[in-house]
Short mmCIF file of C-alpha atoms in Angstrom, two decimals:
data_model
loop_
_atom_site.label_atom_id
_atom_site.label_comp_id
_atom_site.label_asym_id
_atom_site.label_seq_id
_atom_site.Cartn_x
_atom_site.Cartn_y
_atom_site.Cartn_z
CA MET A 52 0.00 0.00 0.00
CA ASP A 53 1.37 3.41 -0.94
CA GLY A 54 1.33 6.52 1.24
CA ALA A 55 -0.78 8.69 -1.04
CA ASP A 56 -3.08 11.28 0.48
CA TYR A 57 -6.57 10.21 -0.57
CA GLY A 58 -8.43 12.75 1.53
CA VAL A 59 -10.35 10.39 3.80
CA LEU A 60 -10.21 13.05 6.53
CA ALA A 61 -10.94 15.89 4.10
CA PRO A 62 -14.41 15.17 2.67
CA THR A 63 -14.76 18.63 1.13
CA TRP A 64 -12.24 17.85 -1.61
CA ALA A 65 -11.89 14.06 -1.46
CA GLY A 66 -12.91 12.45 -4.71
CA THR A 67 -13.05 15.76 -6.61
CA ALA A 68 -10.76 16.97 -9.37
CA ALA A 69 -8.82 18.94 -6.75
CA ALA A 70 -7.60 15.69 -5.22
CA SER A 71 -5.65 14.69 -8.32
CA LEU A 72 -4.79 18.20 -9.52
CA SER A 73 -3.04 19.13 -6.27
CA ASN A 74 -1.68 15.90 -4.82
CA ASP A 75 2.00 15.19 -4.25
CA MET A 76 2.32 13.54 -7.64
CA ALA A 77 0.90 16.64 -9.36
CA PHE A 78 3.27 18.93 -7.47
CA ILE A 79 6.33 16.82 -8.23
CA GLN A 80 5.34 16.68 -11.87
CA ALA A 81 5.05 20.47 -11.81
CA MET A 82 8.61 20.76 -10.47
CA LEU A 83 9.79 18.41 -13.21
CA ASP A 84 7.93 20.51 -15.78
CA VAL A 85 9.68 23.68 -14.60
CA GLU A 86 13.11 22.04 -14.79
CA ALA A 87 12.41 20.63 -18.27
CA ALA A 88 11.04 23.95 -19.51
CA TRP A 89 14.14 25.76 -18.26
CA VAL A 90 16.48 23.46 -20.16
CA GLN A 91 14.29 23.86 -23.25
CA VAL A 92 14.59 27.64 -22.97
CA GLN A 93 18.35 27.29 -22.74
CA SER A 94 18.35 25.02 -25.79
CA ASP A 95 16.26 27.51 -27.79
CA ALA A 96 18.79 30.20 -26.88
CA GLY A 97 21.75 28.04 -27.94
CA LEU A 98 23.01 27.66 -24.37
CA CYS A 99 22.77 23.87 -24.47
CA SER A 100 22.05 21.26 -27.10
CA THR A 101 18.73 19.87 -28.24
CA ASP A 102 20.01 16.49 -27.04
CA ASP A 103 20.35 17.97 -23.55
CA SER A 104 16.81 19.28 -23.68
CA ARG A 105 15.47 16.00 -25.02
CA ALA A 106 17.26 14.02 -22.30
CA VAL A 107 15.95 16.20 -19.47
CA ASN A 108 12.45 16.14 -20.89
CA THR A 109 12.56 12.35 -20.92
CA VAL A 110 13.43 12.08 -17.24
CA ALA A 111 10.90 14.79 -16.30
CA ASP A 112 8.21 12.17 -15.78
CA VAL A 113 6.93 11.60 -12.27
CA GLN A 114 6.26 7.95 -13.04
CA ARG A 115 10.00 7.33 -13.09
CA TYR A 116 10.43 8.21 -9.42
CA ASP A 117 9.73 6.47 -6.14
CA LEU A 118 7.83 9.15 -4.26
CA THR A 119 8.14 7.35 -0.96
CA VAL A 120 11.92 7.50 -1.27
CA LEU A 121 11.72 11.13 -2.36
CA ALA A 122 9.56 12.02 0.65
CA SER A 123 11.95 10.26 3.02
CA LYS A 124 14.81 12.39 1.71
CA THR A 125 12.91 15.68 1.82
CA PRO A 126 13.81 16.55 5.44
CA ASP A 127 17.51 16.34 4.56
CA GLY A 128 17.34 19.65 2.72
CA ALA A 129 13.98 20.89 4.08
CA ASN A 130 12.41 20.71 0.62
CA ALA A 131 11.63 18.08 -2.01
CA LEU A 132 13.49 19.72 -4.88
CA ILE A 133 16.99 18.97 -3.57
CA PRO A 134 16.58 15.17 -3.53
CA LEU A 135 14.54 15.30 -6.72
CA LEU A 136 17.47 16.89 -8.56
CA GLY A 137 19.73 14.09 -7.40
CA MET A 138 17.22 11.52 -8.58
CA MET A 139 16.87 13.27 -11.95
CA ARG A 140 20.62 13.18 -12.48
CA GLU A 141 20.63 9.49 -11.59
CA GLN A 142 17.99 8.93 -14.25
CA LEU A 143 20.01 10.90 -16.78
CA ALA A 144 22.94 8.60 -16.07
CA VAL A 145 20.71 5.54 -16.45
CA ASP A 146 19.60 6.86 -19.84
CA ARG A 147 23.24 7.50 -20.83
CA ALA A 148 22.37 11.13 -21.51
CA PRO A 149 25.14 13.59 -22.37
CA LYS A 150 26.89 14.89 -19.26
CA SER A 151 26.06 18.37 -20.48
CA ALA A 152 22.38 17.60 -19.84
CA SER A 153 23.08 17.25 -16.13
CA THR A 154 24.96 20.56 -16.24
CA ALA A 155 22.13 22.37 -18.00
CA LEU A 156 19.62 20.99 -15.51
CA HIS A 157 18.79 23.61 -12.87
CA ARG A 158 21.49 25.96 -14.22
CA GLY A 159 21.48 29.28 -12.34
CA ALA A 160 18.31 28.37 -10.44
CA THR A 161 17.59 27.65 -6.79
CA SER A 162 15.09 25.50 -4.93
CA GLN A 163 12.74 28.41 -4.30
CA ASP A 164 12.56 29.21 -7.99
CA ILE A 165 11.39 25.72 -8.80
CA ILE A 166 9.09 25.21 -5.83
CA ASP A 167 7.32 28.57 -5.99
CA THR A 168 6.90 28.30 -9.75
CA ALA A 169 5.68 24.72 -9.51
CA LEU A 170 3.10 25.80 -6.94
CA MET A 171 1.88 28.41 -9.41
CA LEU A 172 1.42 25.69 -12.03
CA VAL A 173 -0.56 23.52 -9.62
CA LEU A 174 -2.67 26.53 -8.64
CA ALA A 175 -3.35 27.42 -12.27
CA LYS A 176 -4.84 24.01 -13.01
CA THR A 177 -6.80 23.72 -9.78
CA ILE A 178 -8.15 27.26 -9.90
CA GLY A 179 -9.21 26.76 -13.49
CA GLN A 180 -11.47 23.93 -12.33
CA THR A 181 -12.65 25.98 -9.36
CA LEU A 182 -13.70 28.85 -11.61
CA SER A 183 -15.66 26.48 -13.83
CA ASP A 184 -17.61 25.19 -10.83
CA LEU A 185 -18.09 28.69 -9.43
CA ARG A 186 -19.61 29.78 -12.73
CA SER A 187 -21.92 26.78 -12.69
CA THR A 188 -22.90 27.76 -9.15
CA ALA A 189 -23.67 31.26 -10.37
CA ASP A 190 -25.86 29.83 -13.13
CA GLY A 191 -27.90 27.90 -10.58
CA LEU A 192 -28.28 30.84 -8.22
CA ALA A 193 -29.28 33.15 -11.07
CA GLY A 194 -32.00 30.68 -12.01
CA LEU A 195 -33.30 30.68 -8.43
CA ALA A 196 -33.23 34.48 -8.27
CA ARG A 197 -35.24 34.78 -11.49
CA ALA A 198 -37.75 32.10 -10.57
CA HIS A 199 -38.48 33.56 -7.14
CA ARG A 200 -38.42 37.31 -7.69
CA GLU A 201 -42.01 37.48 -6.43
CA THR A 202 -41.80 34.75 -3.78
CA VAL A 203 -42.37 36.63 -0.53
CA CYS A 204 -40.60 35.15 2.48
CA ILE A 205 -39.50 36.24 5.91
CA ALA A 206 -36.13 37.91 6.39
CA ARG A 207 -34.33 37.06 9.60
CA SER A 208 -32.13 39.33 11.67
CA LEU A 209 -30.03 37.86 14.51
CA THR A 210 -32.02 34.60 14.08
CA GLN A 211 -35.41 36.35 14.55
CA HIS A 212 -38.15 37.21 12.10
CA ALA A 213 -37.53 40.72 10.82
CA LEU A 214 -39.33 41.98 7.68
CA PRO A 215 -40.75 40.55 4.49
CA THR A 216 -38.33 40.03 1.62
CA THR A 217 -38.27 37.80 -1.45
CA PHE A 218 -36.52 34.52 -1.88
CA GLY A 219 -35.34 35.87 -5.22
CA TRP A 220 -33.41 38.62 -3.45
CA LYS A 221 -32.01 36.09 -0.98
CA ALA A 222 -30.72 33.94 -3.85
CA ALA A 223 -29.43 37.06 -5.61
CA SER A 224 -27.49 37.95 -2.45
CA TRP A 225 -25.75 34.57 -2.57
CA LEU A 226 -25.15 35.14 -6.27
CA SER A 227 -23.63 38.57 -5.66
CA ALA A 228 -21.08 37.10 -3.26
CA VAL A 229 -20.24 34.26 -5.65
CA LEU A 230 -19.73 36.73 -8.52
CA ASP A 231 -17.42 38.87 -6.39
CA ALA A 232 -15.43 35.80 -5.35
CA GLU A 233 -15.24 34.51 -8.91
CA LYS A 234 -13.90 37.81 -10.20
CA GLN A 235 -11.34 38.05 -7.41
CA LEU A 236 -10.18 34.50 -8.05
CA ASP A 237 -10.04 35.03 -11.82
CA ASP A 238 -7.97 38.18 -11.31
CA ALA A 239 -5.60 36.26 -9.05
CA LEU A 240 -5.31 33.51 -11.66
CA GLN A 241 -4.19 36.05 -14.25
CA GLN A 242 -1.49 37.25 -11.86
CA LEU A 243 0.14 33.86 -11.21
CA ARG A 244 3.78 34.55 -11.88
CA LEU A 245 7.15 33.02 -12.45
CA GLN A 246 9.62 33.12 -9.57
CA TRP A 247 13.17 33.21 -10.96
CA GLY A 248 15.97 34.80 -8.97
CA GLY A 249 18.71 32.27 -8.34
CA ALA A 250 20.39 31.57 -5.04
CA ALA A 251 19.86 34.98 -3.41
CA GLY A 252 17.55 36.74 -5.81
CA THR A 253 20.21 38.28 -8.07
CA LEU A 254 20.62 35.63 -10.81
CA ALA A 255 24.36 36.16 -10.36
CA SER A 256 25.26 32.60 -11.35
CA LEU A 257 23.26 32.81 -14.56
CA GLU A 258 24.68 36.24 -15.36
CA GLN A 259 28.18 34.83 -14.83
CA PHE A 260 27.44 31.89 -17.11
CA LEU A 261 26.13 34.14 -19.89
CA GLU A 262 29.19 36.35 -19.59
CA GLY A 263 31.42 33.32 -19.99
CA HIS A 264 29.33 32.04 -22.87
CA GLY A 265 30.13 35.20 -24.75
CA ASP A 266 26.74 35.73 -26.38
CA ALA A 267 25.71 39.31 -25.68
CA SER A 268 22.41 38.82 -27.53
CA VAL A 269 20.99 36.74 -24.67
CA SER A 270 20.10 38.27 -21.29
CA THR A 271 18.78 36.83 -18.08
CA GLY A 272 15.68 38.98 -18.50
CA GLN A 273 14.97 37.49 -21.92
CA LEU A 274 15.47 33.96 -20.65
CA SER A 275 13.17 34.52 -17.67
CA SER A 276 10.51 36.00 -19.91
CA GLN A 277 10.73 33.04 -22.30
CA LEU A 278 10.44 30.62 -19.40
CA ALA A 279 7.34 32.40 -18.10
CA ASP A 280 5.78 32.25 -21.57
CA ARG A 281 6.55 28.55 -21.91
CA LEU A 282 4.96 27.82 -18.54
CA GLY A 283 1.93 30.05 -19.13
CA LEU A 284 2.77 32.34 -16.22
CA LYS A 285 3.14 36.10 -15.92
CA ASP A 286 6.66 37.49 -16.14
CA PRO A 287 6.98 39.90 -13.20
CA GLY A 288 10.34 41.21 -14.37
CA ALA A 289 11.90 40.62 -10.96
CA PRO A 290 11.90 37.79 -8.42
CA TRP A 291 9.50 37.85 -5.48
CA HIS A 292 11.45 35.54 -3.19
CA THR A 293 11.09 37.89 -0.20
CA ASN A 294 7.92 39.67 -1.34
CA ARG A 295 5.16 37.24 -0.43
CA MET A 296 2.32 39.44 -1.62
CA PRO A 297 1.67 37.11 -4.60
CA ILE A 298 0.98 34.31 -2.12
CA LEU A 299 -1.31 36.52 -0.05
CA GLN A 300 -3.18 37.65 -3.15
CA ILE A 301 -4.04 34.15 -4.26
CA GLY A 302 -4.64 32.98 -0.69
CA SER A 303 -7.06 35.82 -0.06
CA ALA A 304 -8.95 35.07 -3.26
CA LEU A 305 -9.26 31.42 -2.28
CA GLY A 306 -10.40 32.42 1.21
CA ALA A 307 -13.02 34.79 -0.24
CA THR A 308 -14.35 31.99 -2.43
CA ILE A 309 -14.67 29.66 0.53
CA ALA A 310 -16.37 32.37 2.61
CA ALA A 311 -18.93 33.18 -0.09
CA LEU A 312 -19.82 29.52 -0.49
CA GLY A 313 -19.80 29.01 3.28
CA THR A 314 -22.53 31.62 3.70
CA PHE A 315 -24.60 29.92 1.02
CA GLY A 316 -24.17 26.57 2.73
CA ALA A 317 -24.94 27.93 6.19
CA ASP A 318 -28.20 29.50 5.00
CA VAL A 319 -29.26 26.28 3.32
CA LEU A 320 -28.45 24.30 6.45
CA THR A 321 -30.59 26.60 8.59
CA SER A 322 -33.48 26.64 6.14
CA SER A 323 -33.40 22.86 5.68
CA ARG A 324 -34.01 22.13 9.37
CA PRO A 325 -37.31 20.23 9.54
CA GLU A 326 -38.91 22.85 11.78
CA ILE A 327 -38.19 25.49 9.12
CA GLY A 328 -38.23 23.35 6.00
CA GLU A 329 -37.99 26.10 3.40
CA LEU A 330 -35.15 24.50 1.45
CA SER A 331 -33.83 21.03 0.82
CA GLU A 332 -30.81 19.66 -0.98
CA PRO A 333 -31.29 17.67 -4.16
CA ARG A 334 -31.87 13.98 -3.50
CA GLU A 335 -28.99 12.08 -5.01
CA ALA A 336 -28.32 8.38 -4.91
CA GLY A 337 -25.78 7.56 -2.22
CA LYS A 338 -25.77 11.09 -0.77
CA GLY A 339 -26.83 12.16 2.70
CA GLY A 340 -27.35 8.81 4.33
CA SER A 341 -26.85 8.07 8.03
CA SER A 342 -24.97 5.05 9.38
CA ALA A 343 -27.50 4.67 12.22
CA MET A 344 -30.75 6.40 11.21
CA PRO A 345 -32.09 5.27 7.82
CA GLN A 346 -34.87 7.89 7.83
CA LYS A 347 -32.42 10.78 7.65
CA GLN A 348 -31.46 12.68 4.53
CA ASN A 349 -28.50 14.77 5.66
CA PRO A 350 -27.71 18.03 3.80
CA VAL A 351 -24.17 16.86 3.12
CA ARG A 352 -23.22 19.30 0.38
CA SER A 353 -24.08 22.26 2.61
CA VAL A 354 -22.21 20.62 5.48
CA LEU A 355 -19.10 20.42 3.31
CA LEU A 356 -19.37 24.11 2.37
CA ARG A 357 -19.55 24.96 6.06
CA ASN A 358 -16.66 22.62 6.80
CA ALA A 359 -14.51 24.53 4.32
CA ALA A 360 -15.55 27.86 5.84
CA PHE A 361 -14.54 26.66 9.31
CA SER A 362 -11.21 25.30 8.06
CA SER A 363 -9.91 28.16 5.93
CA PRO A 364 -9.26 31.01 8.43
CA GLY A 365 -6.41 29.16 10.16
CA LEU A 366 -4.79 28.45 6.81
CA LEU A 367 -5.06 32.10 5.81
CA SER A 368 -3.56 33.06 9.14
CA THR A 369 -0.57 30.85 8.40
CA LEU A 370 0.00 32.60 5.06
CA PHE A 371 -0.22 36.07 6.57
CA THR A 372 1.99 35.14 9.49
CA ALA A 373 4.58 33.65 7.15
CA ALA A 374 4.53 36.76 4.96
CA GLY A 375 4.69 39.14 7.90
CA THR A 376 7.64 37.40 9.50
CA ALA A 377 9.67 36.65 6.36
CA VAL A 378 13.35 37.43 6.83
CA ASP A 379 16.51 37.66 4.71
CA GLU A 380 16.62 36.48 1.11
CA ARG A 381 14.92 33.20 1.97
CA PRO A 382 12.68 32.94 5.03
CA ASP A 383 13.75 30.35 7.57
CA GLY A 384 10.55 28.38 8.06
CA GLY A 385 7.97 30.92 6.95
CA TRP A 386 8.43 30.00 3.29
CA HIS A 387 8.07 26.33 4.17
CA ALA A 388 4.88 26.99 6.14
CA GLU A 389 3.20 28.41 3.05
CA TRP A 390 3.22 25.22 1.04
CA SER A 391 0.73 22.99 2.81
CA ALA A 392 -1.48 25.92 3.86
CA LEU A 393 -1.76 27.20 0.31
CA ARG A 394 -2.42 23.77 -1.11
CA GLU A 395 -5.13 23.01 1.43
CA LEU A 396 -6.81 26.37 0.76
CA THR A 397 -6.76 25.54 -2.94
CA ARG A 398 -8.27 22.13 -2.31
CA LEU A 399 -10.97 23.50 -0.01
CA ALA A 400 -11.97 26.21 -2.48
CA ALA A 401 -12.08 23.74 -5.35
CA GLY A 402 -14.01 21.16 -3.35
CA ALA A 403 -16.46 23.76 -2.03
CA ALA A 404 -17.11 25.10 -5.54
CA PHE A 405 -17.71 21.56 -6.79
CA HIS A 406 -20.35 20.86 -4.13
CA ALA A 407 -21.88 24.34 -4.41
CA SER A 408 -22.49 23.78 -8.12
CA PHE A 409 -24.62 20.72 -7.40
CA LEU A 410 -26.38 22.46 -4.56
CA ALA A 411 -27.25 25.64 -6.47
CA ASN A 412 -28.49 23.76 -9.51
CA GLY A 413 -30.58 21.26 -7.56
CA LEU A 414 -31.87 23.20 -4.56
CA SER A 415 -35.56 22.60 -3.78
CA VAL A 416 -37.67 25.52 -2.58
CA ASN A 417 -40.67 24.57 -0.40
CA LEU A 418 -43.26 27.29 -1.04
CA PRO A 419 -45.81 26.06 1.56
CA ALA A 420 -43.13 26.17 4.26
CA ILE A 421 -42.06 29.66 3.15
CA ASN A 422 -45.66 30.87 3.40
CA ARG A 423 -46.16 29.14 6.76
CA ASN A 424 -43.05 30.73 8.25
CA LEU A 425 -43.96 34.13 6.86
CA ALA A 426 -47.32 33.88 8.63
CA LEU A 427 -45.73 32.83 11.92
CA GLY A 428 -44.54 36.35 12.60
CA GLY A 429 -48.01 37.70 12.09
CA VAL A 430 -48.55 41.34 11.39
CA ALA A 431 -45.81 42.27 13.85
CA VAL A 432 -43.24 41.82 11.09
CA LEU A 433 -44.82 44.86 9.45
CA SER A 434 -44.49 47.05 12.54
CA GLU A 435 -41.79 49.15 10.87
CA ARG A 436 -44.17 49.97 8.04
CA LEU A 437 -47.06 50.67 10.40
CA ALA A 438 -44.93 53.02 12.49
CA THR A 439 -43.71 54.90 9.40
CA VAL A 440 -47.19 55.43 7.97
CA LEU A 441 -49.37 55.75 11.06
CA SER A 442 -47.20 57.50 13.64
CA PRO A 443 -48.27 61.01 12.47
CA MET A 444 -51.90 60.05 13.19
CA VAL A 445 -51.57 59.10 16.86
CA ASP A 446 -50.53 60.95 19.96
CA GLY A 447 -47.03 59.88 20.93
CA GLY A 448 -45.97 59.13 17.37
CA LYS A 449 -43.75 56.16 16.58
CA PRO A 450 -43.24 55.04 20.23
CA ALA A 451 -47.01 54.85 20.61
CA ILE A 452 -47.32 52.54 17.58
CA GLN A 453 -44.51 50.37 18.94
CA ASP A 454 -46.33 50.14 22.27
CA LEU A 455 -49.48 48.96 20.44
CA VAL A 456 -47.46 46.26 18.69
CA ARG A 457 -46.02 45.04 21.98
CA ARG A 458 -49.44 45.18 23.59
CA SER A 459 -50.89 43.12 20.76
CA LEU A 460 -48.27 40.44 21.33
CA ARG A 461 -48.61 40.55 25.11
CA GLU A 462 -52.41 40.48 25.25
CA GLU A 463 -52.81 38.36 22.12
CA ARG A 464 -55.18 40.92 20.68
CA PRO A 465 -55.39 41.72 16.96
CA LEU A 466 -53.13 44.63 16.11
CA HIS A 467 -55.68 45.81 13.58
CA GLU A 468 -58.23 46.22 16.40
CA LEU A 469 -55.81 48.17 18.60
CA LEU A 470 -54.84 50.49 15.77
CA ARG A 471 -58.45 51.04 14.84
CA SER A 472 -59.15 52.11 18.41
CA GLU A 473 -56.53 54.83 18.11
CA ILE A 474 -57.08 55.94 14.50
CA PRO A 475 -60.61 56.80 13.36
CA ALA A 476 -61.75 55.28 10.05
CA GLU A 477 -62.42 58.76 8.67
CA ASP A 478 -58.72 59.53 9.10
CA PHE A 479 -57.50 56.24 7.63
CA SER A 480 -59.90 53.82 5.97
CA ASP A 481 -60.17 50.11 6.65
CA THR A 482 -59.09 49.46 3.07
CA LYS A 483 -55.90 51.44 3.50
CA LEU A 484 -55.23 49.87 6.88
CA ASN A 485 -55.66 46.36 5.49
CA GLU A 486 -53.25 47.16 2.69
CA LEU A 487 -50.60 47.98 5.26
CA PHE A 488 -50.87 44.40 6.55
CA ASP A 489 -49.99 42.84 3.19
CA PRO A 490 -46.33 41.64 3.28
CA ALA A 491 -46.09 41.79 -0.50
CA GLY A 492 -46.60 45.52 -0.32
CA TYR A 493 -43.54 46.10 1.85
CA LEU A 494 -40.64 44.72 -0.11
CA GLY A 495 -38.86 48.00 -0.69
CA SER A 496 -36.22 47.75 -3.42
CA ALA A 497 -35.82 43.99 -3.22
CA ASP A 498 -36.82 43.48 -6.85
CA ARG A 499 -34.57 46.29 -8.08
CA PHE A 500 -31.65 44.87 -6.13
CA THR A 501 -32.34 41.43 -7.57
CA GLU A 502 -32.41 42.86 -11.08
CA THR A 503 -29.12 44.68 -10.47
CA VAL A 504 -27.37 41.47 -9.43
CA LEU A 505 -28.88 39.54 -12.34
CA ALA A 506 -27.64 42.22 -14.73
CA ASP A 507 -24.15 41.90 -13.21
CA TYR A 508 -24.39 38.14 -13.66
CA SER A 509 -25.43 38.48 -17.32
CA ALA A 510 -22.53 40.84 -18.05
CA ARG A 511 -20.09 38.55 -16.30
CA LYS A 512 -21.42 35.50 -18.13
CA GLU A 513 -20.91 37.23 -21.48
CA LEU A 514 -17.27 37.71 -20.50
CA TRP A 515 -16.91 34.03 -19.59
CA GLN A 516 -18.37 32.98 -22.89
CA SER A 517 -16.08 35.31 -24.82
CA GLN A 518 -13.08 33.70 -23.14
CA ASN A 519 -14.03 30.19 -24.27
#
């Protein structure tokens, strides 16, 4: 049995694309890809032979390496790249590659160049999948917002019934957060950059090699730019070995994604409680079962969104702490702390987006339960409206109306009757008073807000489609 990380203790991302896109094998392959790409760039510039490039490319295959052995050697240099280089050179020798291939391998680079850049490659693939699932989530939420623009429901404030709203606006609020997170994550994806600075961030060794090579037409800047292009990363023009803002940028975007989806999941969990019953997750074969209670249908997708939201703050804290305490030209421990925190954030965001997509596109809305819960609050949920309209007509103004509302609740007397006793019909007719008790008439700008978010969604979706 191998020692692979299958995610049995991480149900949010276990079994999703994130599991394979960000596992140890994927990361090691990314490091191999960076090394192979660098030798190819050198070959294209005439700094080594095509045979060298071909030989390195051949050994840049993760299947050729025993990852258990590699992992066991990782503590010796505090990172996996150092033993991997030794293993690559052993494979070059096995293949009887030119000795110059071993020399070209890793020329002028340092461990941080390869590891940071490889992490960017892993992030690029995983975030690409995350964005696809986020956009699918947005599609589902937009559908809910459109379908329920006129579905009146109760809004809750600090767990209590507050005012009438619409379920369409509630869904649009989730959608708004998802759109913001998607844009932030997409922006961060476009900023994923090459790290290339050599041993201390000066590329001195590479500069020295080029000087000795005698070809003034090739510069370290050109080579770095070509490497970035080959890897599909942004060329920042300078290394960021001590500037960890790129890590914080992507970490923050991942954290925002998890938070947006966590709120969605938390609301669904609350609303799916049997005593509320307004929402329910889609029924899917094999999903939501209990090991002890066969009658239960657990809202597992929402649970996993909430799990991610609980898990991510500590990971973000690690990234910010590492960045804020970075020292010298290579941080002593802070840099190392970033790796697992960043990968787990990536996995959680990807897993959460995957489950949110299913949830948003299959969520069931229970209209009878929505109507029942709206009625539970009675006319008291319209007390704000009553106070606004009727306070000029009674002695004592707004406080007097509020006292009538409290009295109605305390004495269990109809509020309509108490108001009528204070406001003569000739001053305010029964028809007008009854209209004030209609929740559908006190929705404020909910529909306009919903339309605004849906318009934002439509504009964003056009951009997604233009990019395909």
